[in-house]
Amino acid sequence: MYVTAAILSVLLALVAVAAGAPKALLKGDVSAGLQSHMGLSAGLVRFIGLAEVAAAVGLIVGLFWQPLGIAAATGFAITMVGAVGFHAKAGDYADPATRKNAMAPFFLIPLSAATAVTLGLAM
């Protein structure tokens, strides 16, 4: 079970750092889109990015201390639930042009839950 937990943790950590680093640095199209399309402040975008990067760090450290990994995976899932809410509020799921990018949180929520569960079972 530990091997599965490790694979899921590393995979989720890679996704979290890839999603969070540009937001934390306020670089790229995603950060600009969150500010212009969704109306988020630069500070909130940076906070979300830092939370995602912290989740990635917590997932890697959580391979050695599972309670931290479980907390990081759970926190990342909660962040993705918030992302679904923001995308729904912005109407991204009704617009075919923005629907594709807005679907990522839907796939990351079960991945985060699976990571938390497997880390818990690996203890």
mmCIF file of C-alpha atoms in Angstrom:
data_model
loop_
_atom_site.group_PDB
_atom_site.id
_atom_site.type_symbol
_atom_site.label_atom_id
_atom_site.label_comp_id
_atom_site.label_asym_id
_atom_site.label_seq_id
_atom_site.Cartn_x
_atom_site.Cartn_y
_atom_site.Cartn_z
ATOM 1 C CA MET A 1 0.000 0.000 0.000
ATOM 2 C CA TYR A 2 2.932 2.329 0.661
ATOM 3 C CA VAL A 3 4.067 2.125 -2.972
ATOM 4 C CA THR A 4 0.609 3.188 -4.154
ATOM 5 C CA ALA A 5 0.575 6.024 -1.620
ATOM 6 C CA ALA A 6 4.020 7.141 -2.765
ATOM 7 C CA ILE A 7 3.056 7.122 -6.443
ATOM 8 C CA LEU A 8 -0.158 9.062 -5.795
ATOM 9 C CA SER A 9 1.642 11.526 -3.507
ATOM 10 C CA VAL A 10 4.380 12.268 -6.024
ATOM 11 C CA LEU A 11 1.890 12.570 -8.887
ATOM 12 C CA LEU A 12 -0.346 14.929 -6.908
ATOM 13 C CA ALA A 13 2.680 16.922 -5.698
ATOM 14 C CA LEU A 14 3.863 17.420 -9.287
ATOM 15 C CA VAL A 15 0.419 18.632 -10.329
ATOM 16 C CA ALA A 16 0.146 20.907 -7.284
ATOM 17 C CA VAL A 17 3.521 22.556 -7.828
ATOM 18 C CA ALA A 18 2.866 22.933 -11.567
ATOM 19 C CA ALA A 19 -0.456 24.610 -10.823
ATOM 20 C CA GLY A 20 0.713 26.633 -7.830
ATOM 21 C CA ALA A 21 4.110 28.017 -8.836
ATOM 22 C CA PRO A 22 2.835 30.280 -11.653
ATOM 23 C CA LYS A 23 0.070 31.593 -9.396
ATOM 24 C CA ALA A 24 2.475 32.213 -6.515
ATOM 25 C CA LEU A 25 4.770 34.134 -8.861
ATOM 26 C CA LEU A 26 1.835 35.820 -10.657
ATOM 27 C CA LYS A 27 3.214 34.623 -13.995
ATOM 28 C CA GLY A 28 1.432 33.233 -17.014
ATOM 29 C CA ASP A 29 -2.032 33.110 -18.464
ATOM 30 C CA VAL A 30 -3.654 31.336 -15.530
ATOM 31 C CA SER A 31 -2.778 34.072 -13.044
ATOM 32 C CA ALA A 32 -3.890 36.763 -15.448
ATOM 33 C CA GLY A 33 -7.119 34.893 -16.166
ATOM 34 C CA LEU A 34 -7.919 34.460 -12.498
ATOM 35 C CA GLN A 35 -7.516 38.181 -12.008
ATOM 36 C CA SER A 36 -9.338 39.399 -15.117
ATOM 37 C CA HIS A 37 -11.940 36.700 -15.806
ATOM 38 C CA MET A 38 -12.777 35.714 -12.237
ATOM 39 C CA GLY A 39 -12.059 39.047 -10.586
ATOM 40 C CA LEU A 40 -9.647 37.719 -7.966
ATOM 41 C CA SER A 41 -7.104 40.068 -6.456
ATOM 42 C CA ALA A 42 -3.401 39.507 -7.044
ATOM 43 C CA GLY A 43 -2.988 38.765 -3.347
ATOM 44 C CA LEU A 44 -5.635 36.048 -3.418
ATOM 45 C CA VAL A 45 -4.141 34.481 -6.550
ATOM 46 C CA ARG A 46 -0.731 34.459 -4.878
ATOM 47 C CA PHE A 47 -2.231 32.936 -1.704
ATOM 48 C CA ILE A 48 -3.886 30.151 -3.713
ATOM 49 C CA GLY A 49 -0.585 29.469 -5.475
ATOM 50 C CA LEU A 50 1.327 29.350 -2.206
ATOM 51 C CA ALA A 51 -1.289 26.988 -0.740
ATOM 52 C CA GLU A 52 -0.860 24.668 -3.728
ATOM 53 C CA VAL A 53 2.941 24.744 -3.438
ATOM 54 C CA ALA A 54 2.661 24.091 0.315
ATOM 55 C CA ALA A 55 0.435 21.104 -0.456
ATOM 56 C CA ALA A 56 3.130 19.754 -2.775
ATOM 57 C CA VAL A 57 5.757 20.094 -0.054
ATOM 58 C CA GLY A 58 3.422 18.512 2.485
ATOM 59 C CA LEU A 59 2.757 15.577 0.169
ATOM 60 C CA ILE A 60 6.460 14.856 -0.272
ATOM 61 C CA VAL A 61 7.248 15.223 3.445
ATOM 62 C CA GLY A 62 4.104 13.172 4.088
ATOM 63 C CA LEU A 63 5.818 10.162 2.548
ATOM 64 C CA PHE A 64 7.929 10.082 5.707
ATOM 65 C CA TRP A 65 5.310 11.345 8.167
ATOM 66 C CA GLN A 66 1.919 10.252 6.867
ATOM 67 C CA PRO A 67 -0.280 12.594 8.980
ATOM 68 C CA LEU A 68 1.217 15.583 7.154
ATOM 69 C CA GLY A 69 0.637 13.940 3.785
ATOM 70 C CA ILE A 70 -2.980 13.202 4.677
ATOM 71 C CA ALA A 71 -3.487 16.813 5.747
ATOM 72 C CA ALA A 72 -1.827 18.109 2.567
ATOM 73 C CA ALA A 73 -3.953 15.902 0.308
ATOM 74 C CA THR A 74 -7.111 16.897 2.190
ATOM 75 C CA GLY A 75 -6.199 20.585 2.028
ATOM 76 C CA PHE A 76 -5.519 20.333 -1.695
ATOM 77 C CA ALA A 77 -8.905 18.652 -2.207
ATOM 78 C CA ILE A 78 -10.589 21.503 -0.325
ATOM 79 C CA THR A 79 -8.751 24.004 -2.516
ATOM 80 C CA MET A 80 -10.038 22.179 -5.601
ATOM 81 C CA VAL A 81 -13.609 22.236 -4.261
ATOM 82 C CA GLY A 82 -13.192 25.997 -3.977
ATOM 83 C CA ALA A 83 -11.894 26.104 -7.548
ATOM 84 C CA VAL A 84 -15.002 24.267 -8.758
ATOM 85 C CA GLY A 85 -17.132 26.845 -6.973
ATOM 86 C CA PHE A 86 -15.283 29.770 -8.523
ATOM 87 C CA HIS A 87 -15.475 28.228 -12.000
ATOM 88 C CA ALA A 88 -19.199 27.590 -11.557
ATOM 89 C CA LYS A 89 -19.764 31.169 -10.386
ATOM 90 C CA ALA A 90 -17.864 32.486 -13.417
ATOM 91 C CA GLY A 91 -19.978 30.344 -15.753
ATOM 92 C CA ASP A 92 -17.015 28.375 -17.069
ATOM 93 C CA TYR A 93 -18.901 25.063 -17.192
ATOM 94 C CA ALA A 94 -21.618 26.508 -19.436
ATOM 95 C CA ASP A 95 -19.139 28.035 -21.901
ATOM 96 C CA PRO A 96 -17.530 25.481 -24.258
ATOM 97 C CA ALA A 97 -14.493 27.754 -24.659
ATOM 98 C CA THR A 98 -13.620 27.673 -20.947
ATOM 99 C CA ARG A 99 -15.063 24.305 -19.931
ATOM 100 C CA LYS A 100 -11.937 22.291 -20.781
ATOM 101 C CA ASN A 101 -9.650 24.203 -18.396
ATOM 102 C CA ALA A 102 -12.309 24.313 -15.687
ATOM 103 C CA MET A 103 -12.598 20.516 -15.565
ATOM 104 C CA ALA A 104 -9.170 19.917 -13.969
ATOM 105 C CA PRO A 105 -10.401 20.387 -10.368
ATOM 106 C CA PHE A 106 -13.022 17.680 -10.912
ATOM 107 C CA PHE A 107 -10.268 15.173 -11.644
ATOM 108 C CA LEU A 108 -7.972 16.396 -8.875
ATOM 109 C CA ILE A 109 -10.561 16.039 -6.096
ATOM 110 C CA PRO A 110 -10.796 12.223 -6.348
ATOM 111 C CA LEU A 111 -7.028 11.983 -6.865
ATOM 112 C CA SER A 112 -6.515 13.959 -3.660
ATOM 113 C CA ALA A 113 -9.012 11.797 -1.789
ATOM 114 C CA ALA A 114 -7.348 8.604 -3.035
ATOM 115 C CA THR A 115 -3.966 9.936 -1.942
ATOM 116 C CA ALA A 116 -5.228 10.759 1.554
ATOM 117 C CA VAL A 117 -6.874 7.351 1.921
ATOM 118 C CA THR A 118 -3.847 5.389 0.723
ATOM 119 C CA LEU A 119 -1.542 7.387 2.991
ATOM 120 C CA GLY A 120 -3.866 6.586 5.883
ATOM 121 C CA LEU A 121 -3.864 2.887 5.030
ATOM 122 C CA ALA A 122 -0.073 2.856 4.672
ATOM 123 C CA MET A 123 0.421 3.991 8.282
#
